[in-house]
Coordinates of C-alpha atoms in Angstrom, one line a residue:
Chain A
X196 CA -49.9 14.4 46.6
X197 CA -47.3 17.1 46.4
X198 CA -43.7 16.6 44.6
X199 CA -42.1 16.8 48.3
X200 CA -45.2 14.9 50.7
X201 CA -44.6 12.1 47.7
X202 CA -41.0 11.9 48.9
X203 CA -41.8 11.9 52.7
X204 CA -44.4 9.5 52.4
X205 CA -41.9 6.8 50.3
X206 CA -38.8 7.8 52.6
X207 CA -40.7 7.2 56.0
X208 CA -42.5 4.0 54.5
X209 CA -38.9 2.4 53.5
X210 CA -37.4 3.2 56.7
X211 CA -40.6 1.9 58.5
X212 CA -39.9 -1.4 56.7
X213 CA -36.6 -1.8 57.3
X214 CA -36.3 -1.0 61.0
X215 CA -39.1 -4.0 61.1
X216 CA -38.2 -6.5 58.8
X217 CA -34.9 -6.0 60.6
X218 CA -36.1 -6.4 64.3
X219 CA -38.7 -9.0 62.8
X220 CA -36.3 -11.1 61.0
X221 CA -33.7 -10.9 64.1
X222 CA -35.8 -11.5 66.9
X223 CA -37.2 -14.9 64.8
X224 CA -34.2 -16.6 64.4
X225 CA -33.8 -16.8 68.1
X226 CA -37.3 -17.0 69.8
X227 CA -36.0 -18.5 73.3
X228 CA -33.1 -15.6 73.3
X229 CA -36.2 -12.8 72.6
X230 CA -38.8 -14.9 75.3
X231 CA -35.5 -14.1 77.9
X232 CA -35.3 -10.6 77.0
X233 CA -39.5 -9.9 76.6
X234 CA -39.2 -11.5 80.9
X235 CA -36.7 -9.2 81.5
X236 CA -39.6 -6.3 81.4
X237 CA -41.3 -8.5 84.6
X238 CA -44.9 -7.8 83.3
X239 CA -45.5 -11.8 82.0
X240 CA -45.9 -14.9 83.5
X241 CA -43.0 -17.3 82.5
X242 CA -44.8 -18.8 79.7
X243 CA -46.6 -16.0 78.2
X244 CA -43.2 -14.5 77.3
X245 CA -42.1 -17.6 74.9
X246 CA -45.7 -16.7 73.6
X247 CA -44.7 -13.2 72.7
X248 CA -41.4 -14.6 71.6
X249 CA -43.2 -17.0 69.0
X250 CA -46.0 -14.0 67.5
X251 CA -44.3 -10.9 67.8
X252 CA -41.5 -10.8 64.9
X253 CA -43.5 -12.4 62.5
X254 CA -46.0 -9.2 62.9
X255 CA -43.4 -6.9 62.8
X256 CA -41.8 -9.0 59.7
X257 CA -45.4 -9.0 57.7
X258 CA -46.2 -5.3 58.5
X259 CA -42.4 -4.3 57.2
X260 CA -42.9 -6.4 54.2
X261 CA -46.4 -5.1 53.6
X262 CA -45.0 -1.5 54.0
X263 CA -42.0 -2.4 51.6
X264 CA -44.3 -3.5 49.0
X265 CA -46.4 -0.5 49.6
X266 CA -49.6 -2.8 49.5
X267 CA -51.8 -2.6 52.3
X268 CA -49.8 0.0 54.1
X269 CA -52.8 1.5 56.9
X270 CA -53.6 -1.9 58.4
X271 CA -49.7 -2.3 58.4
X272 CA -49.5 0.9 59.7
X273 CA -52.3 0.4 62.1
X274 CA -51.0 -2.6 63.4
X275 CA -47.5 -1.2 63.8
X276 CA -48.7 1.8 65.7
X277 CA -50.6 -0.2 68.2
X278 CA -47.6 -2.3 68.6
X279 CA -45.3 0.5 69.1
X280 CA -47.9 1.8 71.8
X281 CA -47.5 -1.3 73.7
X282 CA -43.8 -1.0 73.2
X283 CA -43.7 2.3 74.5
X284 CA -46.0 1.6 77.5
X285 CA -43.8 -1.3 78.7
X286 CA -40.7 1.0 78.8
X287 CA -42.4 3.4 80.4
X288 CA -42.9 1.2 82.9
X289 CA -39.2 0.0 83.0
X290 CA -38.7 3.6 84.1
X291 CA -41.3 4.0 86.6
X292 CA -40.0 0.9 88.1
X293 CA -36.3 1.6 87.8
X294 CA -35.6 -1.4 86.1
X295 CA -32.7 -0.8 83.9
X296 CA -32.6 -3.3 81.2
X297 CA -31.4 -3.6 77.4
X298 CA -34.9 -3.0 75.7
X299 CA -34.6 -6.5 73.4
X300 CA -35.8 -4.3 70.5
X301 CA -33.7 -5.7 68.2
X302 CA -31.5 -8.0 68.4
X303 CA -31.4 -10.0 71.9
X304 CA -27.9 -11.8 72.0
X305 CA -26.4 -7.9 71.6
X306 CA -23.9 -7.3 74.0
X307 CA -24.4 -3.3 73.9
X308 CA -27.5 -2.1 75.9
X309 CA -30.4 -0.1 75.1
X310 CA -31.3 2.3 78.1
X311 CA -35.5 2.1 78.0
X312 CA -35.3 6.2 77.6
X313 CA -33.0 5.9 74.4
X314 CA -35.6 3.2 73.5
X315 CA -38.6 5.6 73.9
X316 CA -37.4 8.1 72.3
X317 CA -36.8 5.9 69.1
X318 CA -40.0 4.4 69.6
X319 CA -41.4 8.4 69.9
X320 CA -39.8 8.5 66.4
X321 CA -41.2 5.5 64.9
X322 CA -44.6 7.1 66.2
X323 CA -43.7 10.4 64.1
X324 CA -42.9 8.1 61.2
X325 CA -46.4 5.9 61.1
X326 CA -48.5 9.3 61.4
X327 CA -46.8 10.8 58.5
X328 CA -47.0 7.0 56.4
X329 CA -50.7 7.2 57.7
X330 CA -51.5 10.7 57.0
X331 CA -50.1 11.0 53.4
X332 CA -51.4 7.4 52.6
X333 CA -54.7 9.4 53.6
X334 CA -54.1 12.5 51.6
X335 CA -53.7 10.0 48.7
X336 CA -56.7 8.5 49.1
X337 CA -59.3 10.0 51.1
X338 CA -61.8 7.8 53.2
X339 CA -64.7 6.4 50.2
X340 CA -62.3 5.8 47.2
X341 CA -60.7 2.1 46.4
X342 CA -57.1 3.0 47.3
X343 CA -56.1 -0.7 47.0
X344 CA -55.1 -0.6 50.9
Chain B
X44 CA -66.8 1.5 69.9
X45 CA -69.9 1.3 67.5
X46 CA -69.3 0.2 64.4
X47 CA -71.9 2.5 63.0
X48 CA -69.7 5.2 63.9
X49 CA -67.2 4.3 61.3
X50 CA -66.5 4.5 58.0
X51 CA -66.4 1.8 55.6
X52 CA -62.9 2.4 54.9
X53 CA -61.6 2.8 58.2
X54 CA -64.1 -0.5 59.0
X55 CA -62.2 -2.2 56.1
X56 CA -59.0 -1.3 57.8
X57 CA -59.5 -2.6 60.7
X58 CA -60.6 -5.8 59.5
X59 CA -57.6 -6.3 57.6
X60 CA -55.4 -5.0 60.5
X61 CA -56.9 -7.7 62.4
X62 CA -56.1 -10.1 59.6
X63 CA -52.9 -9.1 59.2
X64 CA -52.2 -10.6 63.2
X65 CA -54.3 -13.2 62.8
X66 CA -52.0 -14.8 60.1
X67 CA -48.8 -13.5 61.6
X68 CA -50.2 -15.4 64.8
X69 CA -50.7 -18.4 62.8
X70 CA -46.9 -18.0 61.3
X71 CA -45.8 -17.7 64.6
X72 CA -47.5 -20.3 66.7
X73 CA -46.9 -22.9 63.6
X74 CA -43.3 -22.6 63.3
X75 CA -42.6 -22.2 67.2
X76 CA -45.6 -24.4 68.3
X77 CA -43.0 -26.8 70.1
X78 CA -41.3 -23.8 72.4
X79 CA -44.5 -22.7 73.3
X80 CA -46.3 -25.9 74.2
X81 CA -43.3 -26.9 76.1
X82 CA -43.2 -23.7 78.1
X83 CA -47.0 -24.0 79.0
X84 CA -46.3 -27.5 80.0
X85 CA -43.5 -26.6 81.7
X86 CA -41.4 -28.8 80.2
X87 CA -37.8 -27.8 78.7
X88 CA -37.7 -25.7 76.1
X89 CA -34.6 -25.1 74.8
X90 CA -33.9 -28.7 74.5
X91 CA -32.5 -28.5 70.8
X92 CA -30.4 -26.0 71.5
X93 CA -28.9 -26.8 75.1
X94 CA -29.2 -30.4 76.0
X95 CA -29.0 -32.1 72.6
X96 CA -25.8 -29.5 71.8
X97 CA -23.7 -31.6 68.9
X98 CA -20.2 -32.9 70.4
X99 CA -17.2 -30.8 69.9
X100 CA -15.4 -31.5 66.2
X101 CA -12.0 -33.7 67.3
X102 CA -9.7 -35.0 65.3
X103 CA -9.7 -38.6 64.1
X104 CA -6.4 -39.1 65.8
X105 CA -7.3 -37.5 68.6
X106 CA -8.4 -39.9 72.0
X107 CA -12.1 -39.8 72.3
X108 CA -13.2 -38.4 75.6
X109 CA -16.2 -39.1 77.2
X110 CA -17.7 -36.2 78.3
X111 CA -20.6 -36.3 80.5
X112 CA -23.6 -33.9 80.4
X113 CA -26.3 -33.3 83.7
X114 CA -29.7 -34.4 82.8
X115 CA -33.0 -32.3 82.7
X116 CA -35.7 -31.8 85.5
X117 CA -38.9 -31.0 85.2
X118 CA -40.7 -28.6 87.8
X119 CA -43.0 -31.1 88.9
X120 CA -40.2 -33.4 89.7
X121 CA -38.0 -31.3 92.3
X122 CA -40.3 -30.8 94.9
X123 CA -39.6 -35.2 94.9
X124 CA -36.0 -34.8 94.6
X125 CA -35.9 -32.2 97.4
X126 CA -37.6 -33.9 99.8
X127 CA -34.8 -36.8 99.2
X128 CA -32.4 -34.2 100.1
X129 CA -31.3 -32.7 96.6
X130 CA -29.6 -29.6 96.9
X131 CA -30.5 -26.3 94.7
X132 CA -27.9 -24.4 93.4
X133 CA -28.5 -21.3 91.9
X134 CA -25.8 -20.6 88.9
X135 CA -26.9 -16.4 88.2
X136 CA -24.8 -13.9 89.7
X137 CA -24.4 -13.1 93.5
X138 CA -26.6 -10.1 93.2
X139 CA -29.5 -11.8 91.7
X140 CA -29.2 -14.5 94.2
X141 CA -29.0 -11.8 97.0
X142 CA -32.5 -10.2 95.6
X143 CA -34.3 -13.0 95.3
X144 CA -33.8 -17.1 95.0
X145 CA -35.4 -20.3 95.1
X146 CA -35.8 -21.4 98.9
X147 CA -33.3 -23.4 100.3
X148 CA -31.0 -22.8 96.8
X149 CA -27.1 -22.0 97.8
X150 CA -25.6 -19.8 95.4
X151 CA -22.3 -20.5 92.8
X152 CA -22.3 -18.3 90.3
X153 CA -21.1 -19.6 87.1
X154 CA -18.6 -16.5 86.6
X155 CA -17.1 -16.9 90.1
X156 CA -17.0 -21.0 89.7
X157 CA -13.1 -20.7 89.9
X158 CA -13.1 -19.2 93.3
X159 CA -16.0 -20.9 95.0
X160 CA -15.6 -23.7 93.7
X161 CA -13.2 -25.4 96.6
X162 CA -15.8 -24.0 99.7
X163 CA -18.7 -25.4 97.3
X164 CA -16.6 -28.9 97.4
X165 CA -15.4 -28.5 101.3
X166 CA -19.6 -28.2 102.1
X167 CA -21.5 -30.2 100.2
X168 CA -20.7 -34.6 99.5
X169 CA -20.2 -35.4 96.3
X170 CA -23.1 -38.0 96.3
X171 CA -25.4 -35.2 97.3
X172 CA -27.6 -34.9 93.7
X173 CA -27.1 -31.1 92.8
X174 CA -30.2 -28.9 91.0
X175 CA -28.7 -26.5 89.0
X176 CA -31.0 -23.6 88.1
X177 CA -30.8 -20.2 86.5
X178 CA -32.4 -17.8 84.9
X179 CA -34.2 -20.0 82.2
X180 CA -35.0 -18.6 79.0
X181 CA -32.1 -19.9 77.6
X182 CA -29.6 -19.4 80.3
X183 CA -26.9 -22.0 79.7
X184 CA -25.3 -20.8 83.2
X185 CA -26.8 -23.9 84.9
X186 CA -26.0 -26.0 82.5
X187 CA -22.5 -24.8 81.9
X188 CA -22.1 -25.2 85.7
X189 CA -23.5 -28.6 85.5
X190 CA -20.8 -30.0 83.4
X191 CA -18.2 -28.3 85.6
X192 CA -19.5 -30.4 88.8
X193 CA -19.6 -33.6 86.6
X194 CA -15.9 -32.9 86.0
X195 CA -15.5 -32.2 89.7
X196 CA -17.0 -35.3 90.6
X197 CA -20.6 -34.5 91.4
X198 CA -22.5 -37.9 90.7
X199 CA -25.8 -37.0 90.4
X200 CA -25.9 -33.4 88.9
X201 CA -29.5 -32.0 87.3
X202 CA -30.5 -28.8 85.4
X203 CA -34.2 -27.5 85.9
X204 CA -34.3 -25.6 82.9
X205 CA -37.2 -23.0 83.5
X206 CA -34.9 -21.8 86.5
X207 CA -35.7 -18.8 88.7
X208 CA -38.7 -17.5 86.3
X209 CA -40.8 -20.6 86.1
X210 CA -40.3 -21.5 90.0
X211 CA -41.8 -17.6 90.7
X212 CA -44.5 -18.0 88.5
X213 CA -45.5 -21.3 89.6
X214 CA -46.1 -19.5 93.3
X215 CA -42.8 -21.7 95.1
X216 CA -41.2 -19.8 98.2
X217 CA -38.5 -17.8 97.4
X218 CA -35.8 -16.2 99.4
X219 CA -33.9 -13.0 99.7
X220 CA -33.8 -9.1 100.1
X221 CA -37.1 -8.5 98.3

């Protein structure tokens, strides 16, 4: 890997991890507060949303830390991209539906809002940022060698 | 997708990906295993933070005031109390109320208490036991209201904590513009 792809690939892994150790770490402390905003998005049945309350940061938190200790960064990344998929699929609903909530991605008891279309578009980013980890992680180590993923 | 198809990398991958939720599941569900048993259950669930909320600090000199608190209800339960003539009382604001409430629920928003408070009082007899419900998840509304109408007088006041949200869910009539 290149001087400069070197530097993307370490950049865009750090602020991966920090944008989800962050959300994990915020939406964990108050699961009830992050179940409240997860019903806000009308797509769960009361109960399923404490359920996503209780998993949901604690992926985001092991992915981040995973990505921060640069050790198994594609499942991390994998897992992150799937996740951000969903994310982006449930605010895209928010929009067909013309619900306008705060998005909960961070922290829930925040008093300012989120619109879902900022949200996308940060999602959209995040997106950008996981190709690139995935790609150069790649580059690094092509499909058939022990890259200690 | 065939797993033929892929390569043992990317198989490897996706195993561990897989892993990787499976123990963050396990994280999850063992430190929160109370919330989410409770919420299947449909009992209470923010109990530790609501309902058993320490007393305010006072000071030693100061008089010690009794201050009372409204008690929990279950969702199995009200369809009992209402048919012995409890009242719902919906505790969100007047535009959630107008979209959508539980049937027969009156509405007094918590942020409007001051106002409605003296109509509220004027309509309904203070032995009349009062179900207080809001938007669950949390919402202290109800119960913030609940301690108000204890104040007021209200002698039998009662919070159903899964509110608005669990009634839906559980298929109850509802009421309202939608």
């Amino acid at each position: 890997m290149s001087r400069l792809a070197s530097i993307i690939y370490h950049l865009s892994r750090l602020i991966l991890a920090g944008v989800f150790i962050y959300a994990g770490v915020i939406k964990g402390t108050d699961p009830v507060a992050f179940a409240g905003q997860v019903a806000n998005y009308q797509l769960l049945p009361y109960a399923w949303n404490y359920l996503v309350a209780a998993i949901l940061p604690y992926i985001e938190l092991l992915c981040g830390m995973l990505l921060l200790l640069n050790k198994r960064v594609r499942p991390a990344v994998l897992v992150l991209f799937v996740l951000n998929l969903v994310f982006m699929l449930a605010l895209s609903s928010l929009i067909v539906r013309g619900i306008d909530i705060d998005c909960g991605c961070f922290n829930p008891d925040a008093e300012s809002k989120t619109s879902p279309l900022m949200a996308l578009w940060r999602d959209a980013g995040l997106m950008l940022l996981l190709i690139s980890v995935w790609m150069l992680r790649y580059r690094q180590h092509p499909p058939g060698t022990n890259d200690g993923d | 997708m065939n797993d033929r198809h892929l390569s043992p990398t990317l198989r490897r991958i996706l195993l561990e990906a897989l892993i990787l939720c499976a123990f963050a599941m396990a994280v999850g569900l063992s430190l929160n295993y109370r919330m989410v048993l409770n919420a299947f259950t449909g009992k209470t669930v923010t109990g530790p933070k609501i309902f058993n909320a320490p007393p305010a600090e006072q000071s030693p000199t100061a008089p010690v005031v009794e201050q009372a608190f409204p008690d929990p209800v279950e969702l199995e339960e009200l369809d009992g109390l209402l048919t012995e003539g409890a009242l719902l009382v919906d505790a969100r604001n007047a535009i959630d109320y107008a979209k959508s409430h539980l049937q027969g629920a009156v509405s007094l928003p918590l942020g409007e208490v001051d106002a409605r408070l003296a109509a509220f009082i004027a309509q309904v007899p203070k032995e009349r036991p009062l179900i207080l419900y809001c938007n669950g998840f949390g919402c202290p509304d109800s119960f913030d209201l609940g301690v108000r109408l204890l104040q007021e007088g209200f002698q039998e006041v009662l919070v159903f904590e899964g509110g608005y949200p669990q009634w839906r869910d559980a298929g109850l009539p509802l009421e309202g513009e939608k």
